[in-house]
Coordinates of C-alpha atoms in Angstrom, one line a residue:
Chain A
X1 CA 12.1 8.1 20.8
X2 CA 13.6 8.3 17.3
X3 CA 17.4 8.1 17.0
X4 CA 19.3 7.6 13.8
X5 CA 23.0 7.0 13.5
X6 CA 24.6 7.6 10.0
X7 CA 21.5 6.3 8.4
X8 CA 21.9 5.8 4.7
X9 CA 19.9 4.5 1.8
X10 CA 21.0 3.9 -1.8
X11 CA 19.0 2.7 -4.7
X12 CA 21.6 1.4 -7.1
X13 CA 24.1 4.2 -7.5
X14 CA 21.6 6.9 -6.3
X15 CA 22.0 8.1 -2.8
X16 CA 18.5 8.8 -1.4
X17 CA 19.5 9.5 2.2
X18 CA 23.1 10.1 3.3
X19 CA 24.5 9.8 6.8
X20 CA 21.4 11.0 8.7
X21 CA 21.9 11.7 12.4
X22 CA 18.7 12.6 14.3
X23 CA 17.7 12.5 17.9
X24 CA 14.1 13.2 18.5
X25 CA 12.7 13.2 22.0
X26 CA 9.4 11.7 23.2
X27 CA 6.5 14.1 22.8
X28 CA 8.4 16.3 20.3
X29 CA 6.9 17.4 17.0
X30 CA 9.7 17.2 14.5
X31 CA 9.4 18.8 11.1
X32 CA 11.3 17.3 8.2
X33 CA 11.6 19.7 5.3
X34 CA 13.2 19.3 2.0
X35 CA 12.6 19.5 -1.7
X36 CA 11.1 16.7 -3.8
X37 CA 13.6 13.8 -4.0
X38 CA 15.4 14.9 -0.9
X39 CA 14.8 11.6 0.8
X40 CA 12.0 12.4 3.2
X41 CA 9.7 9.6 2.2
X42 CA 12.6 7.1 2.1
X43 CA 13.5 8.2 5.6
X44 CA 9.9 7.7 6.8
X45 CA 9.9 4.3 5.2
X46 CA 13.1 3.3 6.9
X47 CA 12.0 4.5 10.3
X48 CA 8.7 2.8 10.1
X49 CA 10.4 -0.5 9.3
X50 CA 9.2 -0.7 5.7
X51 CA 12.5 -0.7 3.9
X52 CA 16.0 -1.5 5.1
X53 CA 18.8 1.0 5.3
X54 CA 21.9 0.4 3.2
X55 CA 24.1 1.6 6.1
X56 CA 23.8 2.9 9.6
X57 CA 21.0 2.2 12.1
X58 CA 18.1 3.8 13.8
X59 CA 15.9 3.2 16.9
X60 CA 12.2 4.0 17.0
X61 CA 10.4 3.6 20.3
X62 CA 13.4 1.7 21.6
X63 CA 13.3 -0.9 18.8
X64 CA 16.1 -1.2 16.2
X65 CA 15.1 -1.0 12.5
X66 CA 15.8 -4.1 10.6
X67 CA 15.8 -6.1 13.9
X68 CA 12.5 -5.4 15.5
X69 CA 10.5 -4.2 12.4
X70 CA 7.3 -5.9 13.6
X71 CA 7.5 -4.2 17.0
X72 CA 8.2 -0.8 15.3
X73 CA 5.2 -1.2 13.0
X74 CA 3.0 -2.1 16.0
X75 CA 4.0 1.1 17.9
X76 CA 4.0 3.6 15.1
X77 CA 1.3 5.1 12.9
X78 CA 2.0 6.1 9.4
X79 CA 0.1 8.5 7.2
X80 CA 1.4 7.9 3.7
X81 CA 1.6 10.6 1.1
X82 CA -1.6 9.4 -0.5
X83 CA -4.5 8.1 1.7
X84 CA -4.5 4.6 0.1
X85 CA -7.9 3.7 1.3
X86 CA -10.3 1.0 0.0
X87 CA -12.7 3.1 -2.0
X88 CA -15.3 0.3 -2.4
X89 CA -15.5 -0.2 1.3
X90 CA -17.1 2.0 4.0
X91 CA -15.1 4.2 6.4
X92 CA -16.1 1.7 9.1
X93 CA -14.9 -1.3 7.1
X94 CA -11.6 0.4 6.3
X95 CA -10.9 1.0 10.0
X96 CA -12.0 -2.4 11.1
X97 CA -9.5 -4.0 8.7
X98 CA -6.6 -2.0 10.1
X99 CA -7.8 -2.3 13.7
X100 CA -7.7 -6.1 13.4
X101 CA -4.3 -6.1 11.7
X102 CA -3.0 -3.9 14.6
X103 CA -4.6 -6.2 17.2
X104 CA -6.8 -3.4 18.7
X105 CA -9.0 -4.8 21.5
X106 CA -11.9 -2.3 21.6
X107 CA -12.3 -1.9 17.8
X108 CA -15.8 -0.3 17.8
X109 CA -14.8 2.1 20.7
X110 CA -11.6 3.2 18.9
X111 CA -13.4 3.7 15.6
X112 CA -16.1 5.8 17.3
X113 CA -13.5 7.8 19.2
X114 CA -11.5 8.8 16.1
X115 CA -14.4 9.2 13.6
X116 CA -16.1 11.5 16.1
X117 CA -12.9 13.5 16.7
X118 CA -12.5 13.9 12.9
X119 CA -16.1 14.6 12.1
X120 CA -16.7 11.5 10.1
X121 CA -19.0 9.6 12.5
X122 CA -22.2 10.4 10.6
X123 CA -20.6 9.1 7.3
X124 CA -19.1 5.9 8.8
X125 CA -21.2 3.5 6.6
X126 CA -20.7 5.5 3.4
X127 CA -18.3 4.1 0.8
X128 CA -15.0 5.9 0.9
X129 CA -15.2 6.5 -2.9
X130 CA -17.9 9.1 -2.2
X131 CA -15.7 11.0 0.2
X132 CA -13.9 14.3 -0.6
X133 CA -10.1 14.5 -0.6
X134 CA -10.2 16.2 2.9
X135 CA -12.5 13.5 4.3
X136 CA -10.2 10.7 2.9
X137 CA -7.2 12.4 4.5
X138 CA -9.1 12.5 7.9
X139 CA -10.0 8.9 7.5
X140 CA -6.4 8.0 6.8
X141 CA -5.3 9.9 9.9
X142 CA -7.9 7.9 11.9
X143 CA -6.4 4.7 10.5
X144 CA -2.9 5.8 11.5
X145 CA -4.2 6.5 15.1
X146 CA -6.6 3.5 15.6
X147 CA -4.0 1.5 17.6
X148 CA -2.9 4.5 19.7
X149 CA 0.7 4.5 18.4
X150 CA 3.4 6.2 20.5
X151 CA 5.1 7.7 17.4
X152 CA 3.4 9.1 14.3
X153 CA 4.9 9.6 10.8
X154 CA 2.9 12.1 8.8
X155 CA 3.9 12.5 5.2
X156 CA 2.4 15.7 3.7
X157 CA -0.8 15.6 5.8
X158 CA -2.3 18.7 4.3
X159 CA -1.1 18.5 0.8
X160 CA -3.8 19.3 -1.7
X161 CA -6.5 20.1 0.9
X162 CA -8.6 23.2 0.8
X163 CA -7.7 25.9 3.5
X164 CA -10.5 24.9 5.8
X165 CA -9.7 21.2 5.8
X166 CA -6.0 21.9 6.1
X167 CA -6.7 24.2 9.1
X168 CA -8.8 21.5 10.7
X169 CA -6.1 18.9 10.3
X170 CA -3.4 21.2 11.6
X171 CA -5.5 21.9 14.7
X172 CA -6.0 18.1 15.1
X173 CA -2.2 17.6 14.9
X174 CA -1.7 20.3 17.5
X175 CA -4.1 18.5 19.8
X176 CA -2.2 15.2 19.2
X177 CA 0.9 17.0 20.3
X178 CA -0.7 17.8 23.7
X179 CA -1.3 14.0 24.1
X180 CA 2.5 13.5 24.3
X181 CA 2.9 11.6 21.1
X182 CA 6.1 12.0 19.1
X183 CA 5.2 13.3 15.6
X184 CA 7.6 13.2 12.6
X185 CA 6.1 15.6 10.1
X186 CA 7.2 15.7 6.5
X187 CA 5.9 18.7 4.8
X188 CA 6.4 21.3 2.1
X189 CA 4.2 23.7 4.0
X190 CA 6.7 25.9 5.8
X191 CA 4.1 27.9 7.6
X192 CA 2.6 24.6 8.9
X193 CA 6.1 23.4 10.1
X194 CA 6.7 26.8 11.8
X195 CA 3.4 26.6 13.7
X196 CA 3.4 23.0 14.6
X197 CA 7.0 21.9 15.1
X198 CA 9.3 22.1 18.1
X199 CA 12.3 21.5 15.9
X200 CA 12.9 21.4 12.2
X201 CA 15.4 19.4 10.1
X202 CA 16.1 20.6 6.6
X203 CA 17.3 17.7 4.4
X204 CA 18.6 17.5 0.9
X205 CA 19.9 13.9 0.7
X206 CA 21.9 14.8 3.8
X207 CA 20.8 16.8 6.8
X208 CA 21.5 20.5 6.3
X209 CA 20.4 21.7 9.7
X210 CA 18.3 20.9 12.8
X211 CA 17.0 23.6 15.1
X212 CA 13.9 25.3 16.5
X213 CA 12.1 27.5 13.9
X214 CA 13.1 30.7 15.9
X215 CA 16.7 29.7 16.1
X216 CA 16.8 28.9 12.4
X217 CA 15.5 32.3 11.6
X218 CA 17.9 34.2 13.9
X219 CA 21.0 32.0 13.1
X220 CA 20.6 32.5 9.4
X221 CA 19.5 36.1 9.2
X222 CA 20.2 37.5 12.6
X223 CA 17.4 39.5 14.3
X224 CA 16.6 42.7 12.5
X225 CA 15.2 45.7 14.4
X226 CA 13.6 48.5 12.4
X227 CA 13.7 52.1 13.8
X228 CA 11.1 54.3 12.1
X229 CA 12.2 58.0 12.2
X230 CA 10.5 61.2 11.2
X231 CA 13.7 62.2 9.4
X232 CA 17.1 60.6 9.1
X233 CA 20.7 61.9 8.9
X234 CA 24.3 60.4 9.0
X235 CA 24.7 61.2 12.6
X236 CA 21.7 59.1 13.6
X237 CA 23.0 56.2 11.5
X238 CA 26.4 56.5 13.1
X239 CA 24.9 56.5 16.6
X240 CA 23.6 53.0 15.9
X241 CA 26.7 51.7 14.0
X242 CA 29.1 52.6 16.8
X243 CA 28.0 49.7 19.0
X244 CA 30.0 46.5 18.6
X245 CA 27.0 44.2 19.1
X246 CA 25.3 45.7 16.0
X247 CA 26.3 43.4 13.2
X248 CA 24.9 45.4 10.3
X249 CA 23.0 48.6 9.6
X250 CA 21.0 49.5 6.6
X251 CA 19.0 52.6 5.7
X252 CA 15.7 52.2 3.9
X253 CA 13.8 55.5 3.3
X254 CA 13.4 57.0 6.8
X255 CA 14.1 53.7 8.5
X256 CA 17.2 52.3 10.1
X257 CA 17.4 48.4 10.0
X258 CA 19.9 47.1 12.6
X259 CA 21.0 43.4 12.8
X260 CA 21.8 42.3 16.3
X261 CA 21.6 39.2 18.5
X262 CA 19.8 40.2 21.6
X263 CA 17.4 43.1 20.9
X264 CA 15.5 42.7 24.2
X265 CA 18.7 43.6 26.0
X266 CA 20.2 46.1 23.5
X267 CA 17.2 48.1 22.3
X268 CA 17.0 50.6 25.3
X269 CA 20.6 51.6 24.7
X270 CA 20.1 52.0 20.9
X271 CA 16.9 54.0 21.4
X272 CA 18.6 56.3 23.9
X273 CA 21.5 56.8 21.5
X274 CA 19.2 57.7 18.6
X275 CA 17.2 60.2 20.8
X276 CA 20.5 61.8 22.1
X277 CA 21.4 62.4 18.4
X278 CA 18.2 64.2 17.6
X279 CA 16.0 61.4 16.3
X280 CA 12.3 61.5 16.5
X281 CA 11.3 57.8 16.8
X282 CA 7.8 57.0 15.6
X283 CA 7.9 53.2 15.8
X284 CA 10.2 50.4 16.7
X285 CA 9.6 46.8 15.5
X286 CA 11.3 43.6 14.5
X287 CA 11.6 42.5 10.9
X288 CA 10.7 38.9 10.9
X289 CA 12.1 36.5 8.3
X290 CA 9.9 33.7 7.4
X291 CA 11.0 30.1 7.7
X292 CA 10.6 30.0 3.9
X293 CA 13.5 32.5 3.7
X294 CA 15.7 30.2 5.8
X295 CA 14.6 27.1 3.9
X296 CA 15.3 28.7 0.5
X297 CA 18.7 30.0 1.6
X298 CA 19.7 26.6 2.9
X299 CA 18.5 24.6 -0.1
X300 CA 19.8 27.0 -2.7
X301 CA 23.2 27.3 -1.1
X302 CA 23.6 23.5 -1.3
X303 CA 22.9 23.3 -5.1
Chain B
X1 CA -3.8 -16.8 11.3
X2 CA -6.2 -14.0 12.3
X3 CA -4.4 -11.6 10.1
X4 CA -4.6 -14.0 7.1
X5 CA -8.4 -14.2 7.7
X6 CA -8.6 -10.4 7.8
X7 CA -6.8 -10.1 4.5
X8 CA -9.0 -12.8 2.9
X9 CA -12.2 -11.1 4.1
X10 CA -10.9 -7.7 2.9
X11 CA -10.0 -9.1 -0.5
X12 CA -13.4 -10.6 -0.9
X13 CA -15.2 -7.5 0.3
X14 CA -13.2 -5.5 -2.3
X15 CA -13.0 -7.7 -5.4
X16 CA -16.6 -9.1 -5.3
X17 CA -17.8 -5.6 -5.8
X18 CA -16.2 -5.8 -9.2
X19 CA -18.6 -6.9 -12.0
X20 CA -15.8 -8.5 -14.0
X21 CA -14.8 -10.7 -11.1
X22 CA -18.4 -11.7 -10.3
X23 CA -19.0 -12.5 -14.0
X24 CA -15.9 -14.7 -14.2
X25 CA -16.6 -16.5 -10.9
X26 CA -20.2 -17.2 -11.8
X27 CA -20.3 -17.6 -15.5
X28 CA -17.2 -19.7 -16.3
X29 CA -18.1 -22.6 -14.0
X30 CA -21.7 -22.5 -15.4
X31 CA -20.4 -22.8 -19.0
X32 CA -17.8 -25.5 -18.2
X33 CA -20.4 -27.6 -16.4
X34 CA -23.2 -27.1 -18.9
X35 CA -21.1 -28.0 -22.0
X36 CA -20.3 -31.7 -21.0
X37 CA -23.8 -32.2 -19.6
X38 CA -25.4 -31.0 -22.9
X39 CA -23.0 -33.3 -24.8
X40 CA -23.9 -36.2 -22.6
X41 CA -27.6 -35.5 -23.1
X42 CA -27.4 -35.2 -26.9
X43 CA -25.2 -38.3 -27.3
X44 CA -27.1 -40.6 -25.0
X45 CA -28.5 -42.7 -28.0
X46 CA -25.3 -42.9 -30.1
X47 CA -23.8 -46.4 -30.5
X48 CA -26.5 -48.0 -28.5
X49 CA -26.1 -51.7 -29.0
X50 CA -23.9 -51.5 -32.1
X51 CA -20.3 -51.3 -33.0
X52 CA -18.8 -47.8 -33.3
X53 CA -16.4 -49.1 -35.9
X54 CA -14.6 -45.8 -36.3
X55 CA -11.3 -44.2 -35.3
X56 CA -13.0 -42.9 -32.3
X57 CA -14.0 -46.4 -31.4
X58 CA -10.4 -47.4 -31.6
X59 CA -9.2 -44.5 -29.4
X60 CA -11.9 -45.3 -26.9
X61 CA -11.0 -48.9 -26.7
X62 CA -7.3 -48.1 -26.5
X63 CA -7.4 -45.8 -23.5
X64 CA -10.5 -45.3 -21.6
X65 CA -12.9 -48.3 -21.7
X66 CA -11.0 -50.5 -19.4
X67 CA -14.2 -51.0 -17.5
X68 CA -17.0 -53.2 -18.5
X69 CA -18.9 -50.6 -20.6
X70 CA -20.9 -51.1 -23.8
X71 CA -20.1 -49.0 -26.9
X72 CA -22.6 -46.3 -26.1
X73 CA -21.3 -45.9 -22.6
X74 CA -17.8 -46.0 -23.7
X75 CA -18.4 -43.3 -26.3
X76 CA -20.0 -41.1 -23.7
X77 CA -17.1 -41.5 -21.3
X78 CA -14.7 -40.8 -24.1
X79 CA -16.5 -37.7 -25.3
X80 CA -16.9 -36.1 -21.9
X81 CA -13.4 -37.0 -21.0
X82 CA -12.2 -34.7 -23.8
X83 CA -13.7 -31.9 -21.8
X84 CA -11.8 -32.7 -18.6
X85 CA -9.1 -30.2 -19.5
X86 CA -11.7 -27.5 -20.2
X87 CA -13.0 -28.1 -16.7
X88 CA -9.5 -27.3 -15.5
X89 CA -9.9 -23.8 -16.9
X90 CA -12.1 -22.9 -13.8
X91 CA -9.2 -23.1 -11.3
X92 CA -7.0 -21.2 -13.7
X93 CA -9.2 -18.3 -14.8
X94 CA -10.9 -17.4 -11.5
X95 CA -7.7 -16.8 -9.5
X96 CA -6.1 -14.9 -12.3
X97 CA -9.1 -12.6 -12.5
X98 CA -9.3 -12.1 -8.7
X99 CA -5.6 -11.7 -8.2
X100 CA -5.3 -9.2 -11.1
X101 CA -8.0 -7.0 -9.8
X102 CA -6.9 -7.3 -6.2
X103 CA -3.2 -6.5 -6.7
X104 CA -3.4 -4.0 -9.6
X105 CA -6.4 -2.4 -7.8
X106 CA -4.3 -2.1 -4.7
X107 CA -1.4 -0.7 -6.7
X108 CA -3.5 1.9 -8.3
X109 CA -5.2 3.0 -5.1
X110 CA -1.7 3.0 -3.4
X111 CA -3.2 1.1 -0.5
X112 CA -0.4 -1.4 -0.3
X113 CA 1.9 0.9 1.7
X114 CA -0.5 1.5 4.6
X115 CA -1.1 -2.2 4.6
X116 CA 2.6 -3.0 4.7
X117 CA 3.0 -0.5 7.5
X118 CA 0.9 -2.7 9.8
X119 CA 2.5 -5.5 11.8
X120 CA 1.5 -8.1 9.2
X121 CA 4.3 -10.2 7.8
X122 CA 4.9 -10.5 4.1
X123 CA 4.1 -14.2 4.4
X124 CA 0.7 -13.5 6.0
X125 CA -0.1 -10.9 3.4
X126 CA 0.9 -13.1 0.5
X127 CA -1.0 -16.1 1.9
X128 CA -4.0 -14.0 2.6
X129 CA -4.1 -12.6 -1.0
X130 CA -3.4 -16.1 -2.5
X131 CA -6.1 -17.8 -0.4
X132 CA -8.6 -15.0 -1.3
X133 CA -8.0 -15.9 -5.0
X134 CA -7.6 -19.7 -4.7
X135 CA -10.5 -20.5 -2.3
X136 CA -13.3 -19.2 -4.7
X137 CA -11.6 -21.0 -7.5
X138 CA -11.5 -24.3 -5.6
X139 CA -15.1 -23.9 -4.4
X140 CA -16.3 -23.1 -7.9
X141 CA -14.3 -26.2 -9.3
X142 CA -15.6 -28.6 -6.7
X143 CA -19.1 -27.1 -6.9
X144 CA -19.1 -27.4 -10.7
X145 CA -17.9 -31.0 -10.4
X146 CA -20.7 -31.8 -7.9
X147 CA -23.3 -30.2 -10.2
X148 CA -21.7 -32.1 -13.1
X149 CA -21.9 -35.5 -11.3
X150 CA -25.5 -34.8 -10.2
X151 CA -26.4 -33.9 -13.8
X152 CA -24.7 -37.1 -15.0
X153 CA -26.6 -39.2 -12.5
X154 CA -29.9 -37.7 -13.8
X155 CA -29.0 -38.0 -17.5
X156 CA -27.3 -41.4 -17.5
X157 CA -28.9 -44.5 -16.3
X158 CA -25.7 -46.5 -16.4
X159 CA -24.0 -46.7 -13.1
X160 CA -20.8 -47.8 -14.9
X161 CA -20.7 -44.4 -16.7
X162 CA -21.3 -42.5 -13.5
X163 CA -18.5 -44.4 -11.9
X164 CA -16.3 -43.6 -14.8
X165 CA -16.6 -39.9 -14.0
X166 CA -15.6 -40.6 -10.5
X167 CA -12.5 -42.6 -11.3
X168 CA -8.9 -41.9 -10.4
X169 CA -8.4 -39.6 -13.3
X170 CA -11.3 -37.3 -12.6
X171 CA -10.7 -37.3 -8.9
X172 CA -7.0 -36.4 -9.3
X173 CA -7.9 -33.8 -11.9
X174 CA -10.6 -32.1 -9.8
X175 CA -9.2 -32.5 -6.3
X176 CA -5.4 -32.3 -6.9
X177 CA -4.6 -30.8 -10.3
X178 CA -7.4 -28.1 -9.9
X179 CA -5.9 -26.6 -6.6
X180 CA -2.4 -26.9 -8.0
X181 CA -3.4 -25.0 -11.1
X182 CA -5.1 -22.4 -8.9
X183 CA -1.9 -21.9 -6.9
X184 CA 0.1 -21.6 -10.2
X185 CA -2.4 -19.1 -11.6
X186 CA -2.5 -16.9 -8.5
X187 CA 1.3 -16.7 -8.2
X188 CA 1.8 -16.0 -11.9
X189 CA -0.8 -13.4 -11.7
X190 CA 1.0 -11.9 -8.7
X191 CA 4.2 -11.7 -10.7
X192 CA 2.5 -10.2 -13.7
X193 CA 0.5 -7.7 -11.6
X194 CA 3.7 -6.4 -10.1
X195 CA 4.8 -5.2 -13.6
X196 CA 1.6 -3.7 -15.0
X197 CA -0.9 -1.0 -13.9
X198 CA -4.1 -2.2 -15.6
X199 CA -6.0 -5.2 -14.2
X200 CA -7.2 -6.2 -17.7
X201 CA -3.6 -6.3 -18.9
X202 CA -2.6 -8.4 -15.9
X203 CA -5.4 -10.7 -16.6
X204 CA -4.7 -11.0 -20.3
X205 CA -1.0 -11.7 -19.8
X206 CA -1.7 -14.2 -17.0
X207 CA -4.2 -16.0 -19.2
X208 CA -1.2 -17.3 -21.2
X209 CA -1.4 -20.1 -18.7
X210 CA -4.5 -21.3 -20.5
X211 CA -2.5 -22.1 -23.6
X212 CA -0.9 -25.4 -22.2
X213 CA -4.3 -26.5 -20.9
X214 CA -5.9 -25.8 -24.3
X215 CA -2.9 -27.6 -25.8
X216 CA -3.7 -30.7 -23.8
X217 CA -7.4 -30.4 -24.7
X218 CA -6.7 -30.2 -28.5
X219 CA -3.9 -32.8 -28.3
X220 CA -6.3 -35.3 -26.8
X221 CA -9.0 -34.3 -29.3
X222 CA -6.5 -34.9 -32.1
X223 CA -5.6 -38.3 -30.7
X224 CA -2.0 -37.4 -29.9
X225 CA -2.4 -38.8 -26.4
X226 CA -5.1 -39.8 -23.9
X227 CA -5.4 -38.4 -20.4
X228 CA -5.2 -41.6 -18.6
X229 CA -4.0 -42.3 -15.1
X230 CA -0.4 -42.0 -15.9
X231 CA -0.7 -38.8 -17.8
X232 CA -2.8 -37.1 -15.2
X233 CA -0.4 -38.2 -12.4
X234 CA 2.6 -36.9 -14.4
X235 CA 0.7 -33.5 -14.8
X236 CA 0.1 -33.4 -11.1
X237 CA 3.8 -34.1 -10.3
X238 CA 5.0 -31.5 -12.8
X239 CA 2.5 -28.9 -11.4
X240 CA 3.8 -29.5 -7.8
X241 CA 7.4 -28.7 -9.0
X242 CA 6.2 -25.6 -11.0
X243 CA 4.1 -24.4 -8.0
X244 CA 7.1 -24.6 -5.7
X245 CA 9.1 -22.5 -8.2
X246 CA 6.5 -19.9 -8.8
X247 CA 5.7 -19.6 -5.0
X248 CA 9.4 -19.0 -4.4
X249 CA 9.5 -16.4 -7.2
X250 CA 6.3 -14.7 -6.0
X251 CA 7.7 -14.4 -2.4
X252 CA 10.8 -12.7 -3.8
X253 CA 8.7 -10.3 -5.9
X254 CA 6.3 -9.7 -3.0
X255 CA 9.1 -8.2 -0.9
X256 CA 8.1 -5.0 0.9
X257 CA 11.0 -3.0 -0.4
X258 CA 10.4 -4.2 -4.0
X259 CA 6.7 -3.3 -3.7
X260 CA 7.4 0.2 -2.4
X261 CA 10.3 1.1 -4.6
X262 CA 9.9 -0.9 -7.8
X263 CA 6.3 -1.6 -8.3
X264 CA 5.0 1.0 -10.8

């Protein structure tokens, strides 16, 4: 659905995007993370046929960028970083303009469908200038969807929204995912990416990594199992360390933290070993690293 | 064609909610039509039956009174002809105001990117925006001219004077030079608007176009030249050449990538 091959964009001597290789399947929600200036918006602009790459190529919905830009723009929906609505016009007028430009046949039907879905139907004849930031963002999403695009590019969809509006939009994006659309989501909100995305790409001019959120966590930090004990001694620690599959062991107060790859398989043996060495286990759990930890490690290590 | 219509309607729906645009579109043609009519009315008795015997009389006889007009009629034609160039301010000022508010407004609202993300071509977008600025200017110019001619026919009994305002010079000025000036104005305004973020600044910079028109006005008033058939034809030809150049430059500036990455 989206495939890029050594995609590159330079502005003068500045490299905005460097040799980007992506392969995003149909129906996938792909999170694109990176610090400001990492090339996320430039990538979206190239993939939506707005600007030309300096090198490399990409295919979106089967159309090649730079060759079939009109077809790409007809089959993708773009939510830009700022809503970019016409404040002097009503919500309805804003959508009619874009529906006509996209060649939508049932304009009133589509407007009704999305304004109702996004809770703006009652305000359809109000001028957009009177809308809150969250309402404007919802209207911009309706505009991006009005022509039923196969692929959606969302650039910071919940940026600057209050928690309630952000939650509503995240739920809406999750519903869109069920509809089988491909969604390319640029965000700084790592929790949002973790919850919504099938895979995540971290970019800082060039692509640092692509994987599922779970794999990113385990591959960067391993999986950490925490054994809570009533009391702790050297023998108990050694009974865990002795296994080859245990990559690391740390002791924190009366807890043993073991790093290993496959805890579902290994935990019974580790628990048995601890008990055999006199441990009184009170609790066993997994210490979860957030996606933020992974992101920060990746981005800071490339500075 | 449908997409161009959508852009034109969108532009009108947006800009005609702006008081400054409404004021320019309504007030300027009113003033430019009223001034020559008032002058015609107040000078209707001058030179009646007598010899003007002045420098003005010589200028009149040298350039404009080729028809069979008496002194009074000749003076009136001469006097109002001085204001032909002021009439030309209508197709200049209206597109500049509309284009400045339309493009800078769109820049400030950051609404150009969503628009460019639709399947519309750059050509359709540019033509739509240009027509949205040029059409009201042409309608206002033609409308003002019709009101002017109607006023002349009421104020002046002489059919010869009325015909003098519908001669080759006036018709070329209103129906050819007017639209050419509107095209020049909108494209210049487009180029200026790409570099500034305040519609008033865009408007004021673009208004530099008015300088040569005022130059022609004062040049004629000072007797440096007379806007006869030849001069107005030369102006039209020069404008065609300038328009081709500015349209070419505007298309280059109105490139998607330039708008998204360089317009600030």
